[in-house]
CSV table of C-alpha atoms in Angstrom, one decimal:
chain,number,residue,atom,x,y,z
A,298,UNK,CA,25.9,11.8,-109.0
A,299,UNK,CA,23.7,9.6,-106.9
A,300,UNK,CA,26.5,7.1,-106.5
A,301,UNK,CA,28.8,9.9,-105.3
A,302,UNK,CA,26.3,11.0,-102.7
A,303,UNK,CA,26.0,7.5,-101.3
A,304,UNK,CA,29.7,7.2,-100.9
A,305,UNK,CA,29.9,10.5,-99.1
A,306,UNK,CA,27.0,9.5,-96.8
A,307,UNK,CA,28.8,6.2,-96.0
A,308,UNK,CA,32.1,8.1,-95.3
A,309,UNK,CA,30.3,10.5,-93.0
A,310,UNK,CA,28.6,7.7,-91.0
A,311,UNK,CA,31.9,5.9,-90.5
A,312,UNK,CA,33.6,9.1,-89.3
A,313,UNK,CA,30.7,9.8,-86.9
A,314,UNK,CA,31.1,6.2,-85.7
A,315,UNK,CA,34.8,6.7,-84.9
A,316,UNK,CA,34.0,9.9,-83.2
A,317,UNK,CA,31.4,8.2,-81.0
A,318,UNK,CA,33.8,5.4,-80.3
A,319,UNK,CA,36.6,7.8,-79.2
A,320,UNK,CA,34.2,9.7,-77.0
A,321,UNK,CA,33.0,6.5,-75.5
A,322,UNK,CA,36.6,5.6,-74.6
A,323,UNK,CA,37.3,9.0,-73.1
A,324,UNK,CA,34.0,8.9,-71.2
A,325,UNK,CA,34.9,5.4,-69.9
A,326,UNK,CA,38.3,6.6,-68.6
A,327,UNK,CA,36.7,9.5,-66.8
A,328,UNK,CA,34.1,7.2,-65.2
A,329,UNK,CA,36.9,4.9,-64.0
A,330,UNK,CA,38.6,7.9,-62.3
A,331,UNK,CA,35.3,8.6,-60.5
A,332,UNK,CA,34.5,5.0,-59.5
A,333,UNK,CA,36.0,3.8,-56.2
A,334,UNK,CA,36.5,0.2,-57.4
A,335,UNK,CA,40.0,-1.1,-56.4
A,336,UNK,CA,40.7,2.1,-54.5
A,337,UNK,CA,41.9,1.5,-51.0
A,338,UNK,CA,43.4,3.7,-48.3
A,339,UNK,CA,46.3,2.1,-46.4
A,340,UNK,CA,49.3,2.5,-44.2
A,341,UNK,CA,52.9,2.0,-45.4
A,342,UNK,CA,54.7,-1.2,-44.4
A,343,UNK,CA,57.0,0.3,-41.8
A,344,UNK,CA,60.2,-1.1,-40.4
A,345,UNK,CA,58.7,-4.6,-40.4
A,346,UNK,CA,55.2,-5.5,-41.5
A,347,UNK,CA,52.8,-3.0,-39.8
A,348,UNK,CA,55.4,-1.7,-37.4
A,349,UNK,CA,57.6,1.4,-37.1
A,350,UNK,CA,60.1,2.6,-34.5
A,351,UNK,CA,60.6,5.9,-32.6
A,352,UNK,CA,63.2,6.7,-30.0
A,353,UNK,CA,63.8,9.5,-27.5
A,354,UNK,CA,66.9,10.5,-25.6
A,355,UNK,CA,66.4,11.1,-21.9
A,356,UNK,CA,68.5,12.2,-19.0
A,357,UNK,CA,67.2,11.7,-15.5
A,358,UNK,CA,63.4,12.4,-15.9
A,359,UNK,CA,63.8,14.8,-18.8
A,360,UNK,CA,63.3,14.1,-22.5
A,361,UNK,CA,66.2,15.8,-24.3
A,362,UNK,CA,65.9,14.8,-27.9
A,363,UNK,CA,63.7,12.9,-30.3
A,364,UNK,CA,60.9,13.9,-32.7
A,365,UNK,CA,59.0,10.7,-32.7
A,366,UNK,CA,58.3,9.3,-36.1
A,367,UNK,CA,56.1,10.2,-39.1
A,368,UNK,CA,54.6,8.3,-42.0
A,369,UNK,CA,52.2,9.1,-44.8
A,370,UNK,CA,48.8,7.6,-45.7
A,371,UNK,CA,48.6,6.0,-49.2
A,372,UNK,CA,46.1,5.2,-52.0
A,373,UNK,CA,46.4,2.1,-54.2
A,374,UNK,CA,46.0,4.5,-57.2
A,375,UNK,CA,45.3,8.1,-57.8
A,376,UNK,CA,41.7,9.5,-57.2
A,377,UNK,CA,40.0,12.4,-58.9
A,378,UNK,CA,39.0,14.1,-55.7
A,379,UNK,CA,40.9,15.1,-52.5
A,380,UNK,CA,40.8,12.5,-49.7
A,381,UNK,CA,41.0,13.4,-46.1
A,382,UNK,CA,41.8,10.7,-43.6
A,383,UNK,CA,41.7,10.7,-39.8
A,384,UNK,CA,43.8,8.4,-37.6
A,385,UNK,CA,43.5,7.7,-33.9
A,386,UNK,CA,45.5,5.9,-31.1
A,387,UNK,CA,43.6,2.8,-30.3
A,388,UNK,CA,44.9,0.9,-27.2
A,389,UNK,CA,42.3,-1.8,-27.6
A,390,UNK,CA,44.5,-3.2,-30.3
A,391,UNK,CA,47.4,-3.9,-27.9
A,392,UNK,CA,46.1,-7.4,-27.0
A,393,UNK,CA,46.1,-8.4,-30.7
A,394,UNK,CA,49.7,-7.2,-31.1
A,395,UNK,CA,50.9,-9.0,-28.0
A,396,UNK,CA,49.1,-12.2,-29.1
A,397,UNK,CA,50.8,-12.1,-32.5
A,398,UNK,CA,54.2,-11.2,-31.2
A,399,UNK,CA,54.1,-13.2,-27.9
A,400,UNK,CA,54.9,-10.0,-25.9
A,401,UNK,CA,53.3,-8.2,-23.0
A,402,UNK,CA,53.3,-4.5,-23.8
A,403,UNK,CA,52.9,-2.1,-20.8
A,404,UNK,CA,49.9,0.2,-20.7
A,405,UNK,CA,50.4,3.9,-21.0
A,406,UNK,CA,48.3,6.9,-20.0
A,407,UNK,CA,45.9,8.3,-22.6
A,408,UNK,CA,47.7,11.6,-22.8
A,409,UNK,CA,51.3,10.2,-23.0
A,410,UNK,CA,51.3,10.1,-26.8
A,411,UNK,CA,49.7,12.6,-29.1
A,412,UNK,CA,48.9,12.6,-32.9
A,413,UNK,CA,49.6,16.1,-34.3
A,414,UNK,CA,46.8,17.9,-36.1
A,415,UNK,CA,44.4,15.5,-34.3
A,416,UNK,CA,45.5,12.7,-36.6
A,417,UNK,CA,44.3,14.3,-39.9
A,418,UNK,CA,46.1,14.1,-43.2
A,419,UNK,CA,45.2,15.1,-46.8
A,420,UNK,CA,45.7,13.2,-50.1
A,421,UNK,CA,45.3,15.7,-53.0
A,422,UNK,CA,43.3,14.9,-56.1
A,423,UNK,CA,45.3,12.9,-58.6
A,424,UNK,CA,47.9,11.8,-56.1
A,425,UNK,CA,48.6,8.5,-54.3
A,426,UNK,CA,50.3,9.9,-51.2
A,427,UNK,CA,49.3,12.3,-48.5
A,428,UNK,CA,51.1,15.6,-48.6
A,429,UNK,CA,51.4,15.6,-44.8
A,430,UNK,CA,52.2,12.7,-42.5
A,431,UNK,CA,50.7,11.1,-39.4
A,432,UNK,CA,53.1,12.4,-36.7
A,433,UNK,CA,53.2,11.1,-33.1
A,434,UNK,CA,54.9,13.1,-30.4
A,435,UNK,CA,55.1,12.8,-26.6
A,436,UNK,CA,52.4,14.3,-24.4
A,437,UNK,CA,52.5,14.1,-20.6
A,438,UNK,CA,55.5,12.0,-19.8
A,439,UNK,CA,55.4,12.1,-16.0
A,440,UNK,CA,53.8,8.7,-15.7
A,441,UNK,CA,55.9,7.0,-18.3
A,442,UNK,CA,58.7,4.5,-17.3
A,443,UNK,CA,61.7,5.3,-19.5
A,444,UNK,CA,63.1,1.9,-18.9
A,445,UNK,CA,60.3,0.3,-20.8
A,446,UNK,CA,59.3,0.0,-24.5
A,447,UNK,CA,55.8,1.1,-25.3
A,448,UNK,CA,53.7,0.0,-28.3
A,449,UNK,CA,51.3,2.6,-29.6
A,450,UNK,CA,48.7,1.3,-32.1
A,451,UNK,CA,47.7,4.0,-34.7
A,452,UNK,CA,44.5,3.1,-36.6
A,453,UNK,CA,43.0,4.7,-39.7
A,454,UNK,CA,39.6,5.7,-38.3
A,455,UNK,CA,37.7,7.6,-41.0
A,456,UNK,CA,37.7,9.3,-44.3
A,457,UNK,CA,35.5,11.9,-46.1
A,458,UNK,CA,35.7,10.1,-49.4
A,459,UNK,CA,33.7,6.9,-48.9
A,460,UNK,CA,36.7,5.0,-50.0
A,461,UNK,CA,37.4,1.8,-48.1
A,462,UNK,CA,40.1,1.5,-45.5
A,463,UNK,CA,42.5,-1.4,-45.9
A,464,UNK,CA,41.6,-4.5,-43.8
A,465,UNK,CA,45.2,-5.6,-43.2
A,466,UNK,CA,47.1,-2.3,-43.5
A,467,UNK,CA,44.8,-0.1,-41.5
A,468,UNK,CA,47.0,-0.1,-38.3
A,469,UNK,CA,50.6,0.9,-37.6
A,470,UNK,CA,52.1,-0.3,-34.4
A,471,UNK,CA,54.7,2.3,-33.3
A,472,UNK,CA,57.4,0.9,-30.9
A,473,UNK,CA,58.6,3.7,-28.7
A,474,UNK,CA,62.0,3.3,-26.9
A,475,UNK,CA,63.7,5.7,-24.5
A,476,UNK,CA,67.5,5.8,-24.5
A,477,UNK,CA,68.8,7.1,-21.1
A,478,UNK,CA,72.0,9.1,-21.3
A,479,UNK,CA,74.3,8.1,-18.5
A,480,UNK,CA,77.9,8.7,-17.6
A,481,UNK,CA,80.2,5.7,-17.1
A,482,UNK,CA,83.7,4.7,-16.3
A,483,UNK,CA,85.4,3.0,-19.3
A,484,UNK,CA,88.5,0.8,-19.0
A,485,UNK,CA,87.5,-1.4,-16.0
A,486,UNK,CA,87.5,-5.2,-16.4
A,487,UNK,CA,84.3,-7.1,-16.5
A,488,UNK,CA,84.1,-7.6,-12.7
A,489,UNK,CA,84.9,-3.8,-12.3
A,490,UNK,CA,87.8,-4.6,-9.9
A,491,UNK,CA,91.2,-3.0,-10.7
A,492,UNK,CA,94.0,-4.7,-8.8
A,493,UNK,CA,96.9,-2.7,-7.5
A,494,UNK,CA,99.9,-4.3,-5.8
A,495,UNK,CA,102.3,-2.6,-3.4
A,496,UNK,CA,105.5,-4.5,-3.6
A,497,UNK,CA,107.4,-3.9,-0.4
A,498,UNK,CA,111.0,-4.2,-1.2
A,499,UNK,CA,114.2,-3.6,0.9
A,500,UNK,CA,114.6,-0.3,-0.9
A,501,UNK,CA,111.1,0.9,-0.6
A,502,UNK,CA,107.5,0.4,-1.9
A,503,UNK,CA,107.0,-0.2,-5.6
A,504,UNK,CA,103.4,0.1,-7.0
A,505,UNK,CA,102.2,-2.1,-9.8
A,506,UNK,CA,99.0,-1.1,-11.6
A,507,UNK,CA,97.0,2.1,-11.7
A,508,UNK,CA,93.5,3.4,-12.1
A,509,UNK,CA,93.5,4.4,-15.8
A,510,UNK,CA,89.7,4.9,-16.1
A,511,UNK,CA,88.1,7.2,-18.7
A,512,UNK,CA,84.8,9.0,-18.1
A,513,UNK,CA,82.3,8.7,-20.9
A,514,UNK,CA,78.7,8.8,-21.9
A,515,UNK,CA,76.7,6.1,-23.7
A,516,UNK,CA,75.1,8.7,-26.1
A,517,UNK,CA,76.6,11.9,-27.3
A,518,UNK,CA,75.3,14.9,-25.3
A,519,UNK,CA,74.6,18.4,-26.6
A,520,UNK,CA,76.7,20.2,-24.0
A,521,UNK,CA,80.0,19.7,-22.2
A,522,UNK,CA,79.8,17.6,-19.1
A,523,UNK,CA,82.0,17.8,-16.0
A,524,UNK,CA,82.6,14.4,-14.4
A,525,UNK,CA,84.2,14.0,-10.9
A,526,UNK,CA,85.1,10.9,-9.0
A,527,UNK,CA,84.3,10.3,-5.3
A,528,UNK,CA,85.0,7.4,-3.0
A,529,UNK,CA,82.1,5.1,-2.1
A,530,UNK,CA,83.2,3.5,1.1
A,531,UNK,CA,79.5,3.1,1.9
A,532,UNK,CA,79.5,0.3,-0.6
A,533,UNK,CA,82.2,-1.8,1.0
A,534,UNK,CA,80.1,-3.8,3.4
A,535,UNK,CA,77.6,-4.7,0.7
A,536,UNK,CA,80.4,-5.7,-1.7
A,537,UNK,CA,81.9,-8.0,0.9
A,538,UNK,CA,78.6,-9.6,1.7
A,539,UNK,CA,77.6,-10.1,-2.0
A,540,UNK,CA,81.0,-11.5,-2.9
A,541,UNK,CA,81.9,-13.3,0.3
A,542,UNK,CA,85.2,-11.3,0.7
A,543,UNK,CA,86.9,-9.7,3.6
A,544,UNK,CA,88.3,-6.4,2.2
A,545,UNK,CA,89.1,-3.6,4.6
A,546,UNK,CA,88.8,0.1,3.9
A,547,UNK,CA,91.7,2.1,2.6
A,548,UNK,CA,93.6,3.9,5.4
A,549,UNK,CA,92.7,7.5,5.9
A,550,UNK,CA,94.4,10.1,3.7
A,551,UNK,CA,96.1,7.3,1.7
A,552,UNK,CA,94.8,8.2,-1.8
A,553,UNK,CA,93.8,11.0,-4.2
A,554,UNK,CA,92.3,11.0,-7.7
A,555,UNK,CA,94.2,12.8,-10.4
A,556,UNK,CA,92.7,14.9,-11.9
A,557,UNK,CA,89.8,15.5,-9.5
A,558,UNK,CA,87.4,16.0,-12.4
A,559,UNK,CA,87.5,15.8,-16.2
A,560,UNK,CA,85.4,17.3,-19.0
A,561,UNK,CA,83.5,15.4,-21.8
A,562,UNK,CA,83.2,17.8,-24.7
A,563,UNK,CA,79.8,18.4,-26.4
A,564,UNK,CA,79.1,15.7,-28.9
A,565,UNK,CA,81.9,13.5,-27.6
A,566,UNK,CA,81.6,10.1,-26.0
A,567,UNK,CA,84.8,10.2,-23.9
A,568,UNK,CA,86.8,12.6,-21.8
A,569,UNK,CA,90.2,13.4,-23.3
A,570,UNK,CA,92.0,12.9,-19.9
A,571,UNK,CA,91.8,9.6,-17.9
A,572,UNK,CA,91.6,9.4,-14.2
A,573,UNK,CA,94.6,8.1,-12.3
A,574,UNK,CA,95.1,7.2,-8.6
A,575,UNK,CA,97.8,8.7,-6.4
A,576,UNK,CA,98.6,6.5,-3.4
A,577,UNK,CA,99.9,8.4,-0.4
A,578,UNK,CA,101.7,7.0,2.7
A,579,UNK,CA,101.9,3.5,1.3
A,580,UNK,CA,103.5,2.3,4.5
A,581,UNK,CA,100.0,2.6,6.1
A,582,UNK,CA,99.0,-0.5,4.0
A,583,UNK,CA,99.7,-3.6,6.1
A,584,UNK,CA,101.0,-6.9,4.5
A,585,UNK,CA,98.5,-9.7,4.9
A,586,UNK,CA,95.4,-7.5,4.5
A,587,UNK,CA,93.4,-6.9,1.3
A,588,UNK,CA,92.1,-3.4,0.8
A,589,UNK,CA,89.2,-2.2,-1.4
A,590,UNK,CA,88.2,1.3,-2.4
A,591,UNK,CA,84.8,1.5,-4.1
A,592,UNK,CA,84.6,4.6,-6.2
A,593,UNK,CA,82.0,6.2,-8.4
A,594,UNK,CA,81.0,9.1,-10.5
A,595,UNK,CA,79.6,12.0,-8.4
A,596,UNK,CA,75.9,12.1,-9.0
A,597,UNK,CA,75.5,15.7,-10.2
A,598,UNK,CA,74.7,17.7,-13.3
A,599,UNK,CA,72.1,17.0,-16.0
A,600,UNK,CA,73.3,13.4,-16.7
A,601,UNK,CA,73.2,10.7,-14.0
A,602,UNK,CA,75.9,8.0,-13.6
A,603,UNK,CA,75.1,4.4,-14.7
A,604,UNK,CA,74.1,2.2,-11.8
A,605,UNK,CA,76.9,-0.3,-12.4
A,606,UNK,CA,79.1,1.1,-15.2
A,607,UNK,CA,79.5,4.3,-13.2
A,608,UNK,CA,81.3,2.3,-10.4
A,609,UNK,CA,84.6,0.7,-10.1
A,610,UNK,CA,86.6,-1.0,-7.3
A,611,UNK,CA,90.3,-0.6,-6.5
A,612,UNK,CA,91.9,-3.5,-4.7
A,613,UNK,CA,95.2,-3.2,-3.0
A,614,UNK,CA,97.4,-6.0,-1.7
A,615,UNK,CA,100.8,-5.6,-0.1
A,616,UNK,CA,103.4,-8.2,-1.1
A,617,UNK,CA,106.7,-8.6,0.5
A,618,UNK,CA,108.9,-8.4,-2.6
A,619,UNK,CA,112.5,-9.3,-2.7
A,620,UNK,CA,112.4,-9.9,-6.4
A,621,UNK,CA,113.3,-7.0,-8.7
A,622,UNK,CA,110.3,-6.6,-11.2
A,623,UNK,CA,112.7,-5.5,-13.9
A,624,UNK,CA,114.2,-9.0,-13.9
A,625,UNK,CA,117.8,-8.1,-14.5
A,626,UNK,CA,120.5,-10.8,-14.5
A,627,UNK,CA,121.7,-11.8,-11.0
A,628,UNK,CA,125.0,-10.4,-10.0
A,629,UNK,CA,127.9,-12.5,-8.5
A,630,UNK,CA,129.5,-15.8,-9.2
A,631,UNK,CA,127.7,-18.8,-10.5
A,632,UNK,CA,127.1,-21.3,-7.6
A,633,UNK,CA,128.3,-24.9,-7.9
A,634,UNK,CA,125.2,-27.0,-8.1
A,635,UNK,CA,126.8,-30.4,-8.1
A,636,UNK,CA,125.0,-31.5,-5.0
A,637,UNK,CA,121.7,-29.8,-5.7
A,638,UNK,CA,118.5,-31.9,-6.3
A,639,UNK,CA,115.0,-31.0,-7.5
A,640,UNK,CA,111.6,-32.3,-6.5
A,641,UNK,CA,108.2,-31.5,-8.1
A,642,UNK,CA,104.6,-32.0,-7.1
A,643,UNK,CA,103.7,-34.0,-10.2
A,644,UNK,CA,105.1,-35.8,-13.2
A,645,UNK,CA,104.0,-36.2,-16.9
A,646,UNK,CA,104.7,-39.5,-18.5
A,647,UNK,CA,101.9,-39.3,-21.1
A,648,UNK,CA,103.1,-36.7,-23.6
A,649,UNK,CA,106.9,-37.3,-23.7
A,650,UNK,CA,107.4,-41.0,-22.6
A,651,UNK,CA,110.9,-42.1,-21.6
A,652,UNK,CA,111.6,-39.1,-19.4
A,653,UNK,CA,110.6,-38.2,-15.9
A,654,UNK,CA,108.8,-34.9,-16.3
A,655,UNK,CA,109.3,-32.4,-13.6
A,656,UNK,CA,109.3,-28.6,-13.8
A,657,UNK,CA,113.0,-27.9,-14.0
A,658,UNK,CA,115.3,-24.9,-13.3
A,659,UNK,CA,118.5,-25.8,-15.0
A,660,UNK,CA,120.5,-22.8,-13.9
A,661,UNK,CA,122.4,-23.4,-17.1
A,662,UNK,CA,123.3,-26.9,-16.1
A,663,UNK,CA,122.2,-29.7,-18.5
A,664,UNK,CA,119.6,-31.9,-17.1
A,665,UNK,CA,116.7,-34.1,-18.0
A,666,UNK,CA,113.6,-32.8,-19.8
A,667,UNK,CA,111.0,-31.8,-17.2
A,668,UNK,CA,107.7,-29.9,-17.5
A,669,UNK,CA,104.3,-29.7,-16.0
A,670,UNK,CA,101.6,-32.2,-17.2
A,671,UNK,CA,99.4,-31.0,-20.0
A,672,UNK,CA,96.1,-31.6,-18.1
A,673,UNK,CA,97.2,-29.9,-14.9
A,674,UNK,CA,96.5,-26.2,-14.8
A,675,UNK,CA,96.7,-25.6,-11.1
A,676,UNK,CA,99.5,-23.9,-9.4
A,677,UNK,CA,102.3,-26.4,-9.1
A,678,UNK,CA,105.5,-26.1,-7.0
A,679,UNK,CA,109.1,-27.1,-7.6
A,680,UNK,CA,111.7,-27.3,-4.9
A,681,UNK,CA,115.4,-27.0,-5.3
A,682,UNK,CA,117.4,-28.5,-2.4
A,683,UNK,CA,121.0,-27.2,-2.1
A,684,UNK,CA,123.7,-26.4,0.4
A,685,UNK,CA,123.0,-23.3,2.4
A,686,UNK,CA,124.3,-20.4,0.2
A,687,UNK,CA,123.8,-16.7,-0.3
A,688,UNK,CA,121.8,-16.7,-3.5
A,689,UNK,CA,121.4,-13.4,-5.5
A,690,UNK,CA,119.0,-14.9,-8.1
A,691,UNK,CA,118.4,-17.5,-10.7
A,692,UNK,CA,118.7,-17.7,-14.5
A,693,UNK,CA,116.6,-20.2,-16.3
A,694,UNK,CA,116.3,-21.4,-19.8
A,695,UNK,CA,113.0,-22.0,-21.6
A,696,UNK,CA,112.2,-25.6,-22.8
A,697,UNK,CA,112.2,-25.8,-26.6
A,698,UNK,CA,110.8,-29.1,-27.8
A,699,UNK,CA,109.1,-30.8,-30.7
A,700,UNK,CA,106.0,-32.9,-30.6
A,701,UNK,CA,104.9,-34.7,-33.8
A,702,UNK,CA,106.6,-32.1,-36.0
A,703,UNK,CA,105.4,-29.0,-34.1
A,704,UNK,CA,107.7,-26.8,-32.0
A,705,UNK,CA,106.6,-25.6,-28.6
A,706,UNK,CA,108.2,-23.4,-25.9
A,707,UNK,CA,107.6,-24.1,-22.2
A,708,UNK,CA,108.4,-21.3,-19.8
A,709,UNK,CA,106.7,-19.7,-16.7
A,710,UNK,CA,105.4,-16.2,-17.1
A,711,UNK,CA,104.5,-15.8,-13.5
A,712,UNK,CA,105.5,-17.6,-10.3
A,713,UNK,CA,105.9,-17.2,-6.5
A,714,UNK,CA,109.3,-17.8,-4.9
A,715,UNK,CA,109.8,-18.8,-1.3
A,716,UNK,CA,112.9,-20.0,0.6
A,717,UNK,CA,113.5,-22.1,3.7
A,718,UNK,CA,116.3,-23.6,5.7
A,719,UNK,CA,114.4,-26.7,6.9
A,720,UNK,CA,111.8,-27.3,4.2
A,721,UNK,CA,109.0,-26.7,6.6
A,722,UNK,CA,109.0,-23.0,7.5
A,723,UNK,CA,109.0,-20.9,4.3
A,724,UNK,CA,109.7,-17.2,3.7
A,725,UNK,CA,108.1,-15.6,0.7
A,726,UNK,CA,110.6,-13.8,-1.4
A,727,UNK,CA,108.1,-12.3,-3.8
A,728,UNK,CA,106.5,-12.9,-7.2
A,729,UNK,CA,108.1,-13.1,-10.6
A,730,UNK,CA,106.3,-11.8,-13.7
A,731,UNK,CA,107.9,-12.1,-17.2
A,732,UNK,CA,107.0,-12.3,-20.8
A,733,UNK,CA,106.9,-15.4,-22.9
A,734,UNK,CA,110.4,-15.9,-24.4
A,735,UNK,CA,111.1,-16.5,-28.1
A,736,UNK,CA,114.4,-17.9,-29.4
A,737,UNK,CA,115.4,-21.5,-30.2
A,738,UNK,CA,117.1,-24.3,-28.5
A,739,UNK,CA,120.4,-23.3,-30.2
A,740,UNK,CA,119.8,-19.6,-29.3
A,741,UNK,CA,117.5,-19.4,-26.2
A,742,UNK,CA,116.2,-16.3,-24.6
A,743,UNK,CA,117.1,-16.6,-20.9
A,744,UNK,CA,114.9,-15.4,-18.1
A,745,UNK,CA,116.1,-14.1,-14.7
A,746,UNK,CA,114.9,-13.9,-11.1
A,747,UNK,CA,117.0,-11.3,-9.3
A,748,UNK,CA,116.8,-10.7,-5.5
A,749,UNK,CA,117.1,-7.2,-4.1
A,750,UNK,CA,118.9,-8.6,-1.1
A,751,UNK,CA,120.8,-12.0,-1.3
A,752,UNK,CA,118.9,-14.9,0.3
A,753,UNK,CA,120.6,-17.4,2.5
A,754,UNK,CA,118.6,-20.7,2.4
A,755,UNK,CA,118.9,-24.4,1.7
A,756,UNK,CA,115.5,-24.8,-0.1
A,757,UNK,CA,113.9,-22.7,-2.8
A,758,UNK,CA,110.3,-23.3,-3.9
A,759,UNK,CA,108.9,-22.0,-7.2
A,760,UNK,CA,105.1,-22.1,-7.6
A,761,UNK,CA,104.1,-21.5,-11.2
A,762,UNK,CA,100.9,-19.4,-11.5
A,763,UNK,CA,101.0,-18.7,-15.3
A,764,UNK,CA,102.9,-20.2,-18.2
A,765,UNK,CA,103.0,-20.1,-22.0
A,766,UNK,CA,102.4,-22.8,-24.6
A,767,UNK,CA,101.2,-26.3,-23.8
A,768,UNK,CA,102.8,-26.7,-20.4
A,769,UNK,CA,104.7,-24.7,-17.8
A,770,UNK,CA,108.3,-25.7,-17.4
A,771,UNK,CA,112.0,-25.0,-17.9
A,772,UNK,CA,114.5,-26.6,-20.1
A,773,UNK,CA,118.2,-27.1,-20.6
């Protein structure tokens, strides 16, 4: 009986010991929840370390859209009590940001940016993230420059919990950008100059080129926009001075825009209908003069035109053109070219030795291989000398040739044509423009120059201004 009581006492003691141990463990865990050791309040990382971005859409001096940005406040682990944290905008930190990033951030008025709820957020007990966020919005914007980027330092300032604030994640640098909505003209070349040529032919004026500009916006807008064009002749003198040109103004009542205005639908970036130019009374444009029409988007409505992309320039030149731009085959009988000779401004003996290399119009007559030198890209003339004849046009064959196993085609794609009876005084017949031919030497694609009115001359000069592969030239 005594032995049984001893065993029972030992068992009870051991059980009590386990109970005490378990209680100690539970008590220890509860104490850890209450102890601020390793508990730190900090900011999220942001877009890049300690930075976040916010952007606003503006038109003229008005902010149209943008809600700033928001981010929570975090704990390294859950805490057993609610934590309140207060943040503040601290512009004294700008110098540290600029030093680290090698920037020079502009200053901003104290009331330009505002933290909502006076910068206070709450982290509930047992959680690691605030239920609300630090949210920055715009305050008084009248003194802000919308063309600049501002950096707004937001610092964790205080807490009611006694928990420490992070030393390296206590500040968030908010980079604020403003995107200005502007209207613009799309479709212009990089220099904003759109060339138009009035080809003055014996049968009337033929216009090459057109406006073909589309009104657009750089950022989708929440309402439909009406965009109209207007001439900006006030810019002509400044353009001539800046570009050292001598353009003259368009003659009065010589043009109109079609349509006069277009609509950009809400949420769209471009108008559905492009602008075109209607030239009137083209005979008022004089050969030998170069005309320029500066044009721009009318500055009206809620969205302003872009300073440069809202402008374009139409240049008009008048060319006496006796060459049919459709390039049909010349009509009439083939001329006997037995006594004709060709001269050229240069030769090329480097890339096809054994031949004298001129630019050659064969007029379907076999002849030597002649083409422009590879290294010469300037405008080069060729002259044909013949008996005085009435010439209705020319047909030429591209030059098909092989060079170390590769096949090339030499042919002009643009050239000026002039005629003369003495080789000194020249009459411009016009300009030829054609596509690069295909075909082969056995089956060539011929190209034509056809005069509206036959030309009586002894000399013809062809000045190549553009050509295809490798070198400009003609072949047999």
